[in-house]
CSV table of C-alpha atoms in Angstrom, one decimal:
chain,number,residue,atom,x,y,z
A,1,MET,CA,179.9,18.3,117.7
A,2,ASN,CA,180.9,21.1,115.0
A,3,TYR,CA,184.6,21.4,113.6
A,4,GLY,CA,186.2,24.7,112.3
A,5,GLN,CA,188.6,23.6,109.5
A,6,ILE,CA,190.3,20.6,108.1
A,7,LYS,CA,194.2,21.4,106.9
A,8,LYS,CA,195.0,18.4,104.6
A,9,THR,CA,198.7,19.0,104.6
A,10,ASP,CA,199.7,20.7,108.0
A,11,ILE,CA,203.4,20.7,109.2
A,12,ALA,CA,203.0,23.2,112.1
A,13,ASN,CA,201.3,20.9,114.6
A,14,GLY,CA,203.5,17.8,114.5
A,15,PRO,CA,206.1,16.3,113.2
A,16,GLY,CA,206.3,15.1,109.2
A,17,VAL,CA,203.5,16.3,106.5
A,18,ARG,CA,200.2,15.8,108.9
A,19,VAL,CA,196.3,16.0,108.3
A,20,SER,CA,194.9,18.5,111.5
A,21,LEU,CA,191.6,18.7,112.6
A,22,PHE,CA,190.4,22.0,114.4
A,23,VAL,CA,187.2,21.4,116.4
A,24,SER,CA,184.6,23.7,117.5
A,25,GLY,CA,183.7,24.7,121.2
A,26,CYS,CA,186.2,25.9,123.7
A,27,THR,CA,185.6,27.2,127.7
A,28,HIS,CA,189.4,27.9,128.1
A,29,HIS,CA,189.0,31.3,126.2
A,30,CYS,CA,192.7,31.8,126.3
A,31,GLU,CA,194.2,35.4,125.7
A,32,GLY,CA,195.6,35.9,122.3
A,33,CYS,CA,194.4,32.4,121.0
A,34,PHE,CA,194.7,32.1,117.6
A,35,ASN,CA,191.8,30.3,117.0
A,36,SER,CA,189.3,32.3,118.9
A,37,GLU,CA,186.4,31.7,116.6
A,38,THR,CA,186.4,28.1,117.0
A,39,TRP,CA,185.2,28.7,121.0
A,40,ASP,CA,181.8,28.6,119.6
A,41,PHE,CA,180.3,25.0,120.1
A,42,GLU,CA,178.5,25.9,116.9
A,43,TYR,CA,181.1,27.3,114.5
A,44,GLY,CA,181.8,25.6,111.5
A,45,GLN,CA,180.4,22.7,109.8
A,46,GLU,CA,178.7,19.4,111.8
A,47,PHE,CA,181.3,16.7,111.9
A,48,THR,CA,179.3,13.9,110.2
A,49,GLU,CA,180.1,10.0,109.4
A,50,ALA,CA,181.4,11.8,105.6
A,51,THR,CA,183.5,14.5,107.4
A,52,GLN,CA,185.3,11.0,109.3
A,53,GLU,CA,185.7,9.4,105.5
A,54,GLU,CA,186.8,12.2,104.1
A,55,LEU,CA,189.6,12.7,107.4
A,56,LEU,CA,190.1,8.7,107.0
A,57,GLY,CA,190.9,9.1,103.0
A,58,LEU,CA,193.5,12.3,103.5
A,59,LEU,CA,195.4,10.2,105.9
A,60,GLU,CA,195.6,7.3,103.5
A,61,PRO,CA,198.9,8.7,101.8
A,62,ASP,CA,202.4,7.4,102.7
A,63,PHE,CA,203.3,10.8,103.1
A,64,ILE,CA,201.5,11.6,105.8
A,65,SER,CA,202.6,11.0,109.4
A,66,GLY,CA,199.9,10.7,111.1
A,67,LEU,CA,196.6,13.4,112.3
A,68,THR,CA,196.6,16.0,115.0
A,69,VAL,CA,193.3,17.6,116.4
A,70,LEU,CA,193.6,20.8,118.0
A,71,GLY,CA,190.7,23.5,118.2
A,72,GLY,CA,188.8,24.8,119.7
A,73,GLU,CA,189.8,22.0,122.5
A,74,PRO,CA,189.3,18.4,121.7
A,75,PHE,CA,189.1,17.2,125.5
A,76,GLU,CA,185.5,19.3,126.1
A,77,PRO,CA,183.1,16.1,127.2
A,78,VAL,CA,181.0,16.8,124.6
A,79,ASN,CA,184.0,17.0,121.7
A,80,GLN,CA,185.6,13.8,123.3
A,81,ARG,CA,182.0,11.6,123.0
A,82,VAL,CA,182.3,12.2,119.4
A,83,LEU,CA,186.3,12.1,119.1
A,84,LEU,CA,186.7,9.1,120.7
A,85,PRO,CA,184.6,6.1,118.2
A,86,PHE,CA,186.7,8.5,115.3
A,87,LEU,CA,189.9,8.1,116.8
A,88,LYS,CA,189.0,4.3,117.4
A,89,LYS,CA,188.7,4.7,113.2
A,90,VAL,CA,192.1,6.0,113.0
A,91,ARG,CA,193.8,3.8,114.8
A,92,LYS,CA,192.6,0.3,113.6
A,93,ARG,CA,192.8,1.6,110.3
A,94,TYR,CA,196.3,3.3,110.1
A,95,PRO,CA,197.6,2.0,113.3
A,96,HIS,CA,201.1,2.9,112.0
A,97,LYS,CA,200.7,6.9,112.0
A,98,THR,CA,200.6,9.1,115.0
A,99,ILE,CA,197.9,11.0,116.5
A,100,TRP,CA,199.1,14.5,118.5
A,101,CYS,CA,195.9,15.8,120.2
A,102,TYR,CA,196.4,19.8,122.0
A,103,THR,CA,194.2,20.6,125.0
A,104,GLY,CA,193.9,23.2,127.5
A,105,TYR,CA,194.1,21.0,130.2
A,106,LEU,CA,197.0,19.4,132.2
A,107,LEU,CA,197.1,15.4,131.7
A,108,ASP,CA,198.0,15.3,135.5
A,109,ARG,CA,195.9,17.7,137.2
A,110,GLN,CA,192.4,17.7,134.8
A,111,LEU,CA,193.0,14.7,132.9
A,112,TRP,CA,193.2,11.7,134.8
A,113,LYS,CA,191.7,13.5,138.0
A,114,GLN,CA,188.3,14.5,138.5
A,115,SER,CA,187.9,18.0,136.6
A,116,ALA,CA,185.3,19.7,134.5
A,117,ALA,CA,186.8,18.0,131.7
A,118,ARG,CA,187.2,14.4,133.0
A,119,CYS,CA,184.1,12.0,131.1
A,120,GLU,CA,183.3,8.3,130.7
A,121,ALA,CA,185.5,8.7,127.2
A,122,THR,CA,188.7,10.1,128.5
A,123,ASP,CA,190.6,7.4,129.7
A,124,GLU,CA,190.0,5.8,126.5
A,125,MET,CA,190.7,8.7,124.2
A,126,LEU,CA,194.5,9.5,126.0
A,127,SER,CA,195.1,5.7,125.5
A,128,LEU,CA,194.1,6.1,121.7
A,129,LEU,CA,197.2,9.0,121.6
A,130,ASP,CA,200.7,9.2,120.6
A,131,VAL,CA,201.4,12.8,122.1
A,132,LEU,CA,199.2,15.3,124.0
A,133,VAL,CA,200.6,19.0,124.0
A,134,ASP,CA,198.7,20.3,127.3
A,135,GLY,CA,198.2,23.7,129.2
A,136,GLU,CA,196.8,27.0,127.9
A,137,PHE,CA,198.0,29.0,125.9
A,138,VAL,CA,199.3,32.0,127.9
A,139,GLN,CA,200.2,35.2,126.1
A,140,ARG,CA,203.0,36.9,128.5
A,141,GLU,CA,205.1,33.1,127.9
A,142,LYS,CA,204.4,33.1,124.0
A,143,ASP,CA,207.7,32.5,122.6
A,144,ILE,CA,207.9,32.0,119.0
A,145,SER,CA,211.1,29.8,118.7
A,146,LEU,CA,209.4,26.5,120.4
A,147,ARG,CA,208.5,23.6,118.3
A,148,PHE,CA,204.8,22.4,118.2
A,149,ARG,CA,203.7,24.9,121.3
A,150,GLY,CA,202.5,27.9,121.4
A,151,SER,CA,204.0,29.1,125.0
A,152,LYS,CA,206.7,27.9,127.1
A,153,ASN,CA,203.9,26.7,129.9
A,154,GLN,CA,202.6,23.8,127.4
A,155,ARG,CA,204.2,20.6,127.4
A,156,VAL,CA,205.0,17.9,124.8
A,157,ILE,CA,203.9,14.4,126.4
A,158,ASP,CA,204.8,11.0,125.2
A,159,VAL,CA,201.2,9.9,126.5
A,160,SER,CA,201.9,5.9,126.0
A,161,GLN,CA,205.1,6.4,128.2
A,162,SER,CA,203.1,8.8,130.8
A,163,ILE,CA,200.6,6.1,131.7
A,164,ALA,CA,202.8,3.2,131.7
A,165,GLN,CA,204.7,5.4,134.4
A,166,GLY,CA,201.8,7.1,136.0
A,167,ARG,CA,203.4,10.3,135.8
A,168,ILE,CA,204.5,13.1,132.9
A,169,CYS,CA,207.2,11.7,130.4
A,170,LEU,CA,207.9,14.9,128.0
A,171,PHE,CA,207.8,13.7,124.8
A,172,GLU,CA,211.7,13.7,122.5
A,173,LEU,CA,211.5,16.3,120.1
């Protein structure tokens, strides 16, 4: 897996000050995407053990609230397979920090059910997330006043509650 960027201090993609990882590779190709260069799976740099250690170090300070993973598309199966072991390390080392993830896939229609996104890593990756912002960016529904999402169709989901209840539970902002 490649990644396009690491933001060491990000306040736009989740509450508090976060570390954000922008992975490469996306098959959605949403019109008006703010990060279309990351559609290419080969864009950016290789996500190595050294990259993972750098991210783990960036997450250490107390003022960092957690990690946000976005892209590109973290739930492309090739990306899930690389992200899963890394997210396990994050959760183990920083159990009190939150993990947010952005995806164009819909949790209840594509990640919980058979789809191009589902693979052997999907359920476990979801179990490591606190919040999932799901849904493709839709240009005609763009609204810059929304918190932590770009278009009205996107949902900010409390993942553990949703898994426990077997239905979508929105995250209280």
